[in-house]
Coordinates of C-alpha atoms and ligand atoms in Angstrom, one line a residue:
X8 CA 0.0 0.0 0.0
X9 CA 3.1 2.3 0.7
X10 CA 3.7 2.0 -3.0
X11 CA 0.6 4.0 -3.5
X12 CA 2.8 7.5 -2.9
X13 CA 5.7 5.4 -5.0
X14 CA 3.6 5.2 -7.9
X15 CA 2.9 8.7 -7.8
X16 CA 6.3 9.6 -7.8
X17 CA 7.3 7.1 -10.4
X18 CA 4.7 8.4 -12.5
X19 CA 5.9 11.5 -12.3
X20 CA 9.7 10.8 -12.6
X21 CA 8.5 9.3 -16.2
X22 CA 6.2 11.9 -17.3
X23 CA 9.5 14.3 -17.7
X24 CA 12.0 11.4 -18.4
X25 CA 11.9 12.4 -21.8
X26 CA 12.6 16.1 -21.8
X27 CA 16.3 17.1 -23.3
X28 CA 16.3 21.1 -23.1
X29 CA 19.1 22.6 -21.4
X30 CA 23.1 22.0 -21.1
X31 CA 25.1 20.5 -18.3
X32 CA 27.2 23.2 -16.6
X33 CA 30.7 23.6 -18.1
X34 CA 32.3 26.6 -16.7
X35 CA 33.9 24.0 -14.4
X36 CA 35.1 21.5 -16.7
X37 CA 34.4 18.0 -14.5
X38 CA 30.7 19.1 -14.4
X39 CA 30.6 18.6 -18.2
X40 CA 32.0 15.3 -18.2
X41 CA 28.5 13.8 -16.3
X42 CA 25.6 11.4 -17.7
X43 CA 23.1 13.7 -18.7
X44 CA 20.8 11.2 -18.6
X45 CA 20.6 10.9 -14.9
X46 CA 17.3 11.7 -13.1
X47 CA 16.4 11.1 -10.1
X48 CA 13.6 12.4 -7.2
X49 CA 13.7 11.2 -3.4
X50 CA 11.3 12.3 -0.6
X51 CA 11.4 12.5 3.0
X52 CA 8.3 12.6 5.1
X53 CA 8.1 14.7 8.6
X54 CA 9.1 11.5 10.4
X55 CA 12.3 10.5 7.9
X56 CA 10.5 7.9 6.0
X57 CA 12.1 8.0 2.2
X58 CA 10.6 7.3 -1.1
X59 CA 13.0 7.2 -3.8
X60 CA 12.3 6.9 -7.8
X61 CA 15.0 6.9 -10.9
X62 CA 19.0 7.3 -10.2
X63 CA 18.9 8.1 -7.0
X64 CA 22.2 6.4 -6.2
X65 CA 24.1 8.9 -8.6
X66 CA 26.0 11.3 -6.3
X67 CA 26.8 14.6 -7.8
X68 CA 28.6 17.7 -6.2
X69 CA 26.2 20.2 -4.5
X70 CA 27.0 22.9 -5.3
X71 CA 25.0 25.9 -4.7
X72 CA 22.7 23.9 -2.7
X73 CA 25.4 24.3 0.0
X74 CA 24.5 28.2 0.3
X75 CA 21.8 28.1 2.8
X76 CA 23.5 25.4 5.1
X77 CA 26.2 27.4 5.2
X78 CA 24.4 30.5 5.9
X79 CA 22.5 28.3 8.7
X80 CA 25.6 27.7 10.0
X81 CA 27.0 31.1 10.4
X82 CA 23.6 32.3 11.9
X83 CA 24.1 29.6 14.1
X84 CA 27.0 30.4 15.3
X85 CA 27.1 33.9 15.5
X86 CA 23.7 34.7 15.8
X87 CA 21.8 36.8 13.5
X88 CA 23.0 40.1 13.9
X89 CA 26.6 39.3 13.4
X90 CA 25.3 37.6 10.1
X91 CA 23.4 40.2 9.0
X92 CA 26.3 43.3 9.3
X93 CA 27.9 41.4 6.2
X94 CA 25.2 39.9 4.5
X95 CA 21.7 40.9 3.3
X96 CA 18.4 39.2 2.6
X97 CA 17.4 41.0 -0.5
X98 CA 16.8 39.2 -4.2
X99 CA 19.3 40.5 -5.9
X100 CA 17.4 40.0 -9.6
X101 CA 21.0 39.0 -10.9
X102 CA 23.2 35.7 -11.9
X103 CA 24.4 33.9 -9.4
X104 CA 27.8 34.8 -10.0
X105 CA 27.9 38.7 -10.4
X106 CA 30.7 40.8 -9.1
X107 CA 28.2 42.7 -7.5
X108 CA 27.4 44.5 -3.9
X109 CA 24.2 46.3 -2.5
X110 CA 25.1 49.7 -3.4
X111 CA 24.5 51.5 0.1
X112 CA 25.4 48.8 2.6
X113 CA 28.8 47.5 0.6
X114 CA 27.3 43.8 1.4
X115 CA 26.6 40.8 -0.8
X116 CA 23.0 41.0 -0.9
X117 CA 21.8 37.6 0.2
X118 CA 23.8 34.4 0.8
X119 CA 22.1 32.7 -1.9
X120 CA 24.4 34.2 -4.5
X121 CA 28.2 33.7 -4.7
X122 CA 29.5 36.6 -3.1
X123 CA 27.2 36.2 0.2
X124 CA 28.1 32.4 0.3
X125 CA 32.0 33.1 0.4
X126 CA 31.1 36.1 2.6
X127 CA 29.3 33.5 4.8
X128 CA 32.0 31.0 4.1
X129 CA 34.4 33.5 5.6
X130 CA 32.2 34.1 9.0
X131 CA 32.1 30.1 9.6
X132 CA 34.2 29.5 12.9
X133 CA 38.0 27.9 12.5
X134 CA 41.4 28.9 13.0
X135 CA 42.7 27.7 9.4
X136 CA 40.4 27.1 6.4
X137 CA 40.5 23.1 6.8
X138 CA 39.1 23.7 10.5
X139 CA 36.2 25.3 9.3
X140 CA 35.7 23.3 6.5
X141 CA 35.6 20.5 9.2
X142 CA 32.8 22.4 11.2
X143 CA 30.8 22.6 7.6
X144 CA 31.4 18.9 6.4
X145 CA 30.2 18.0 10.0
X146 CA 27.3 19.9 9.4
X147 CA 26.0 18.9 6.2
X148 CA 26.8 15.4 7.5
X149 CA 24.4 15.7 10.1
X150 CA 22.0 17.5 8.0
X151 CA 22.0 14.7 5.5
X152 CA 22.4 11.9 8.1
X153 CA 25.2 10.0 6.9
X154 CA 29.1 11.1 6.6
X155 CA 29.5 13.4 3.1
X156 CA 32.6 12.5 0.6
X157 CA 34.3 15.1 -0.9
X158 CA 34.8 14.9 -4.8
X159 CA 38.8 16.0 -5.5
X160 CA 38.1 16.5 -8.7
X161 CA 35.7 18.5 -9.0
X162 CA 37.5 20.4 -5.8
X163 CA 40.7 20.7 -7.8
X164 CA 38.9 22.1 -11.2
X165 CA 37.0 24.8 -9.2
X166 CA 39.9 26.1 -7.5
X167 CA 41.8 25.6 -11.1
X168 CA 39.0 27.9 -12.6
X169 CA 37.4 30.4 -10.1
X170 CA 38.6 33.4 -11.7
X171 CA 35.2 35.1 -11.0
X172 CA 34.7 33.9 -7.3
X173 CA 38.5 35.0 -6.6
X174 CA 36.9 38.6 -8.3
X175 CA 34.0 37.9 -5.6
X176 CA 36.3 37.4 -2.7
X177 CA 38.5 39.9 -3.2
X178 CA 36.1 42.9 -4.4
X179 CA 34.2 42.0 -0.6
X180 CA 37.9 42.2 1.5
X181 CA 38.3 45.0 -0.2
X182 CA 34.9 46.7 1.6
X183 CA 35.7 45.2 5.0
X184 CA 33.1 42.4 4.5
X185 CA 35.6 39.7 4.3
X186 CA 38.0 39.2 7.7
X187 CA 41.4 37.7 7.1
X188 CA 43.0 35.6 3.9
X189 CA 40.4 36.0 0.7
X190 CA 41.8 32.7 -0.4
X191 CA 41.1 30.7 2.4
X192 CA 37.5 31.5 2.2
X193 CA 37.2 31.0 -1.2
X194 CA 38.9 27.6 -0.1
X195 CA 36.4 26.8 2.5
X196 CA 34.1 27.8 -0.2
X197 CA 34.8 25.5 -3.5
X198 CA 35.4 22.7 -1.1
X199 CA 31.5 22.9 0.0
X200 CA 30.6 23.1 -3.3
X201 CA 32.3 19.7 -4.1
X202 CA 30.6 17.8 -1.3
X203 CA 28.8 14.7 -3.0
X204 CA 25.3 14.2 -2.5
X205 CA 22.6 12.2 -3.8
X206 CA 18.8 12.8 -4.4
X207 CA 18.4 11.1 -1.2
X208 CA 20.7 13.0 1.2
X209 CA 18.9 16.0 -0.5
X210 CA 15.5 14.9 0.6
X211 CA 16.6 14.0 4.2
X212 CA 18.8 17.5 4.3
X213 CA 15.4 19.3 3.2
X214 CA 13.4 17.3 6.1
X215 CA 15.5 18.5 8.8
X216 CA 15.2 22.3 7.8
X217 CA 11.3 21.0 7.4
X218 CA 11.4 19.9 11.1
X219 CA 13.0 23.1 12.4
X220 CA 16.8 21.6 12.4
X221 CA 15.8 17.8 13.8
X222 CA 16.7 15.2 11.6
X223 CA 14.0 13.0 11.9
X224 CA 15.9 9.8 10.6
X225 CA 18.6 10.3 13.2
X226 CA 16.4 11.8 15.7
X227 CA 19.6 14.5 15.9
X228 CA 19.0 18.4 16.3
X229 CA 21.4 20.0 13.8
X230 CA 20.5 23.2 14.3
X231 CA 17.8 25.4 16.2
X232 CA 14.4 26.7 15.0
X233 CA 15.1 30.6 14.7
X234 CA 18.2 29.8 12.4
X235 CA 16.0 27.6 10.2
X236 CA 12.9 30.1 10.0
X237 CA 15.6 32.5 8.8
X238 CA 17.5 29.8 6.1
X239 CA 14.5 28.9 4.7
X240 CA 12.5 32.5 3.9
X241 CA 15.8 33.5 2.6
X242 CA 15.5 30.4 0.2
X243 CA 11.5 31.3 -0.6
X244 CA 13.4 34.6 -2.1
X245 CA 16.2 33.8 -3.1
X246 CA 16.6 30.3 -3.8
X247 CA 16.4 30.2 -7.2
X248 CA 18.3 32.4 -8.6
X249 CA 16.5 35.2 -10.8
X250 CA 13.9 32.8 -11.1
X251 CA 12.9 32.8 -7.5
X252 CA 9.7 34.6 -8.1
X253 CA 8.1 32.2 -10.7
X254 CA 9.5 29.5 -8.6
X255 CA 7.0 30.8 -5.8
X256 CA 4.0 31.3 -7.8
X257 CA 4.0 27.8 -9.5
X258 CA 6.3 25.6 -7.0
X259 CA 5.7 26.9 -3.6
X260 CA 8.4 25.8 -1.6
X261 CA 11.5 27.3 0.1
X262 CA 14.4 25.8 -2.1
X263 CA 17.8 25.9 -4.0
X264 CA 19.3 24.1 -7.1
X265 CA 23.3 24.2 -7.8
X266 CA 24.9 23.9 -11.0
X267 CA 25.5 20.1 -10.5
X268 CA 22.2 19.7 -10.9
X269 CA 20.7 19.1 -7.7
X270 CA 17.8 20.6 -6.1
X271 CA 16.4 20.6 -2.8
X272 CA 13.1 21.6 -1.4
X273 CA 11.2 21.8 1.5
X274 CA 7.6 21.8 3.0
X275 CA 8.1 23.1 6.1
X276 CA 6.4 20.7 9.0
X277 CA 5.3 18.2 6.3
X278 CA 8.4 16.8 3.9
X279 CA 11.3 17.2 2.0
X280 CA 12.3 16.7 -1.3
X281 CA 15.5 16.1 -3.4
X282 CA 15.9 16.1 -7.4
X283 CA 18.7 15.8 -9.9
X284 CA 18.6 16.2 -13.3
X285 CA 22.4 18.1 -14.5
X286 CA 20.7 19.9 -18.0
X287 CA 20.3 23.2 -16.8
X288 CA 18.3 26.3 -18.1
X289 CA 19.9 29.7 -19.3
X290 CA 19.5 30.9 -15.2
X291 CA 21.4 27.8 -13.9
X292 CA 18.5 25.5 -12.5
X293 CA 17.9 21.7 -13.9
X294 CA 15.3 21.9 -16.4
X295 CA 13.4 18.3 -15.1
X296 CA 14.2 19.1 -11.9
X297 CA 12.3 22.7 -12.2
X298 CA 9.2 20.6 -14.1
X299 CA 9.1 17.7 -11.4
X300 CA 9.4 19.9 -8.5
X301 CA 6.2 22.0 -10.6
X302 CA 4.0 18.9 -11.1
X303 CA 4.6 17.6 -7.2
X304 CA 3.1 20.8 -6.3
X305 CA 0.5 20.9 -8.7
X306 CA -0.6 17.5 -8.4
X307 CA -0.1 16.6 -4.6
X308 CA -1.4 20.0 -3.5
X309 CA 2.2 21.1 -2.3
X310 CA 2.2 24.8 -2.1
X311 CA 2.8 26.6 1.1
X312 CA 0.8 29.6 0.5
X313 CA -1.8 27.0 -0.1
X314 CA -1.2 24.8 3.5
X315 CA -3.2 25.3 6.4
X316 CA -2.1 23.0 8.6
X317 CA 0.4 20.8 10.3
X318 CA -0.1 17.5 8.8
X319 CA 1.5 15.7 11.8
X320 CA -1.6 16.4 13.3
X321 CA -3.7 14.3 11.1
X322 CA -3.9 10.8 12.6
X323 CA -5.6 11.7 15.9
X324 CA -5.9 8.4 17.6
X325 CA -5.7 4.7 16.5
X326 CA -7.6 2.1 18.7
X327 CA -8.9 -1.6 18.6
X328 CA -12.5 -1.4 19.3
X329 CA -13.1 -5.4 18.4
X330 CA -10.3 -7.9 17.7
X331 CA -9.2 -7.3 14.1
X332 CA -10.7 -4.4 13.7
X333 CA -8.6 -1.2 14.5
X334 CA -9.9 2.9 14.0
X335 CA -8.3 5.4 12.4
X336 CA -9.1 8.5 13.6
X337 CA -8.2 11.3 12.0
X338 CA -8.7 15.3 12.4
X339 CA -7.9 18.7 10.5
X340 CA -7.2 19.0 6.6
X341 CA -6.5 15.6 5.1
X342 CA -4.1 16.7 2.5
X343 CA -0.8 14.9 0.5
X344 CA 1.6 14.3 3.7
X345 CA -1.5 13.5 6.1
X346 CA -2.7 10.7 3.4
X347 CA 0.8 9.6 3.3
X348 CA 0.9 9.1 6.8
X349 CA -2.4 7.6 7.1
X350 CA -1.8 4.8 4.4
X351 CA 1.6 4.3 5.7
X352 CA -0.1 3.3 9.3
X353 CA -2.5 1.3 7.9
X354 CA -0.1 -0.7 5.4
X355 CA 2.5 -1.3 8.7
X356 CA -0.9 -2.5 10.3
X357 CA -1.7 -4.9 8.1
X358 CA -1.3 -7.7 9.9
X359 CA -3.5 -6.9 12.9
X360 CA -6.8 -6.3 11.4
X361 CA -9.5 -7.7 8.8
X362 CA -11.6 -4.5 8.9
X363 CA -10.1 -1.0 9.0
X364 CA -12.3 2.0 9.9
X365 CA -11.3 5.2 8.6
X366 CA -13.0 8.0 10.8
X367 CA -13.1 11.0 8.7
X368 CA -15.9 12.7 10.8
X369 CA -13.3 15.7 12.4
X370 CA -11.7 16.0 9.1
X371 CA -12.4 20.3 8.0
X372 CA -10.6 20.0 4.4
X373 CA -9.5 17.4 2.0
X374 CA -7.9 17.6 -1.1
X375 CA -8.0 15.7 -4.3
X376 CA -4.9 14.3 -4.1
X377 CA -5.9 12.9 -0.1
X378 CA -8.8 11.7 -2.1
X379 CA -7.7 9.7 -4.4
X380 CA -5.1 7.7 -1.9
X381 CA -7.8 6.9 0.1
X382 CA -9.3 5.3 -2.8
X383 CA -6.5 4.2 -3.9
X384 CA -6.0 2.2 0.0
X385 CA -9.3 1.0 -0.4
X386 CA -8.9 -0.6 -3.4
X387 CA -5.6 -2.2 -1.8
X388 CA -7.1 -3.4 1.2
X389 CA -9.7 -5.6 -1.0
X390 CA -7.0 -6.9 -3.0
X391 CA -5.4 -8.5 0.3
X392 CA -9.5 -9.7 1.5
X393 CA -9.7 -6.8 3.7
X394 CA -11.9 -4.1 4.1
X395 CA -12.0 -0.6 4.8
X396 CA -15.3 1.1 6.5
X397 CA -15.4 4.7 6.1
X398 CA -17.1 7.0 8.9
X399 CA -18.0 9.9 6.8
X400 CA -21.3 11.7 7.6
X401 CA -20.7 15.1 5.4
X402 CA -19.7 13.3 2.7
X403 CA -16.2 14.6 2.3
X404 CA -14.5 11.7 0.5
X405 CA -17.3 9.9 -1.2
X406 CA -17.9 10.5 -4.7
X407 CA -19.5 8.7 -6.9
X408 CA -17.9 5.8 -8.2
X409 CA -15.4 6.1 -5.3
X410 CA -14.1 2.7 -3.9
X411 CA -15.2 3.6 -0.6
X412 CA -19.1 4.1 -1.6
X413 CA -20.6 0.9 -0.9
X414 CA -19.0 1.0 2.9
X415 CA -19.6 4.8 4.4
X416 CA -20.9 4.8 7.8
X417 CA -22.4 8.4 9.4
X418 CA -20.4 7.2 13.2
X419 CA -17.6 5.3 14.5
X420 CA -20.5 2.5 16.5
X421 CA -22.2 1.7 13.4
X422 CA -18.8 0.6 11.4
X423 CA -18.0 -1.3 14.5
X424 CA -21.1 -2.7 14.3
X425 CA -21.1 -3.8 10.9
X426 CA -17.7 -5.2 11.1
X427 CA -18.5 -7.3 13.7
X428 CA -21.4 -9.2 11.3
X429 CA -19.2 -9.3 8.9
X430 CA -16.6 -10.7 11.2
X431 CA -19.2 -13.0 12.2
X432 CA -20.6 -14.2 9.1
X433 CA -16.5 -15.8 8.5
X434 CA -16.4 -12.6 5.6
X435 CA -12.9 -11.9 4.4
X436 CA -12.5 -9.0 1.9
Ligands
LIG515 N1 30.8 26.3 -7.4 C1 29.9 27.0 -8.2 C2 30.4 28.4 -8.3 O1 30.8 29.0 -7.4 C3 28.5 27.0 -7.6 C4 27.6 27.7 -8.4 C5 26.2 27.2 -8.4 O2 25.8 26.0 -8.1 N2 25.3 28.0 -8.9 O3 30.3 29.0 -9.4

């Protein structure tokens, strides 16, 4: 039953599988030499569990997606108002790369571009540049749950080729934004950038800024909550380049996409999600990546302009009224992560029931997506002789020709009821 979200992504994986547009990177010439080809989409859910479709054992470099960890950890260990004397929060409407300050301040104006990421590079604690490239690695590490490599090649050609960031670094020492050795930083800098990540480490990296710095699959806190509100609205404006503001409109999501063509965003409370894809549009983001990230929203009802509530809230309570038959109650809006959950639950429960009773009665607001999982469970739970009851008085699943139509119940006692004839009458499925 829990490949009833696997489908979905699979279906979605190979509804863009056969897009070509855009160009790997090549400004760094190992990003060139990579399998176009690879696509990949992994997503976490509030408590860590991981669904994973398409070549999501490719590791790339990061990249830009390093920016806002970075950032997080300079906020978190300085503390805002250190952070924010050398580094904005405005969109800066221009490439990632320009050789470019906010006019008044002298500051790079966010640290989603280059020169506020070496800038924040710079402010990250450490005596030498290899000790606070040890504080970031550790970071990211615990961020992604699992130890990071570092890719020497790619290390070696962005430190070959980084005319521009050296530019960067030294146009911001020369306005006081940049403490000690330009160099090192920039060091500190294209080493994060050549971290290796997968789809996967993306998802689980997005999930922890989604649980407010707790990695829920290590059950680690990485970081605190106020450093996290901050990462991520920098990331709903600044994300994605010069393209954060139709990223907002039609995606919905804090995020950010490097040039190795990663990207990595985040519902926050409900999930996180990690693509790769390394063709690129003309403003540096992976083309399939941009278009799956666009059809998750749009089809599982992932916007967060468009969220009203927590979806950890959802199941309320589970109980066993009757042997083999076990409630589901649930509560608030019923929408992707809450059906997720819900089916999730249900499929781990399998064993212990014949008859599941899905108690929709304090539900305010589903969604079609929501919808048509719970169909889809029903259908499931036939398919293995079980049944699912559903206690829907307002009618907010049913529709007509739903699975669930021949078995809604207006309260919890008369699905009981009902179960326990079946039960009786030796019924399976
Ligand atoms: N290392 C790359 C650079 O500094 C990262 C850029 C990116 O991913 N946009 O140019």
């Amino acid at each position: 039953m829990a490949q009833l979200v696997q489908q979905y992504l699979d279906r979605i994986l190979a509804e863009h599988a056969g897009v070509s547009d855009g160009v790997l990177a090549d400004y760094i010439p190992e990003l060139a030499g990579v399998d176009p080809e690879g696509f990949a989409l992994s997503l976490s859910s509030a408590d860590g569990h991981v669904y994973e479709t398409g070549s999501t054992a490719v590791e790339f470099t990061i990249q830009s997606i390093s920016k806002p960890f970075t950032y997080a950890l300079a906020l978190d260990s300085l503390g805002q108002a250190a952070v924010d004397a050398r580094i904005g929060v405005e969109p800066s409407g221009e490439a990632f790369n320009e050789i470019s300050v906010d006019k008044t301040s002298k500051t790079p104006k966010n640290p989603m571009i280059n020169a506020g990421a070496i800038a924040a590079a710079s402010l990250v604690p450490g005596a030498t540049a290899d000790e606070r490239f040890d504080a970031l690695h550790d970071f990211y590490s615990g961020f992604a749950g699992r130890r990071l490599e570092l890719d020497h090649d790619v290390y070696a050609s962005e430190k070959a080729t980084g005319n521009r960031n050296r530019a960067i670094a030294y146009m911001l020492a020369s306005f006081g934004v940049l403490e000690g050795d330009p160099d090192e930083a920039l060091d500190v800098y294209f080493r994060q950038c050549s971290l290796k990540v997968t789809s996967t480490d993306l998802a689980r990296m997005a999930v922890t800024l989604a649980r407010g710095g707790v990695n829920p699959a290590t059950g680690r806190r990485v970081t605190n909550a106020a450093v996290v509100k901050r990462t991520l609205s920098v990331m709903v404006t600044c994300g994605m380049y010069d393209a954060a503001g139709d990223w907002v409109s039609a995606v919905g999501m804090p995020a950010k996409s490097g040039v190795g063509g990663g990207i990595v965003a985040v519902l926050p409370g409900q999930l996180g999600i990690g693509t790769y894809s390394p063709r690129l549009d003309a403003k540096g983001n992976s083309v399939r990546g941009v278009r799956v990230c666009r059809s998750l929203s749009e089809q599982l009802g992932l916007h967060f302009l468009s969220v009203a509530r927590d979806s950890r809230a959802t199941l309320r309570a589970v109980y066993e009224p009757r042997d083999n038959v076990r409630v589901y109650e649930t509560h608030g809006d019923l929408l992707f992560s809450g059906a997720e959950l819900l089916v999730r639950t249900v499929d781990r429960d399998r064993g212990r029931f014949e008859v599941a009773i899905l108690d929709v009665s304090r539900v305010d607001d589903i969604d079609d997506a929501a919808r048509s999982m719970l169909s889809g469970m029903s259908a499931e739970l036939r398919s293995q002789n079980k049944v699912g009851y559903l206690v829907d008085p307002d009618g907010i699943v049913i529709r007509t020709g739903s699975d669930f139509e021949q078995v809604r119940y207006l309260c919890v006692d008369d699905a009981v009821e009902a179960a326990e004839q079946a039960l009786r009458r030796g019924f399976a499925g």
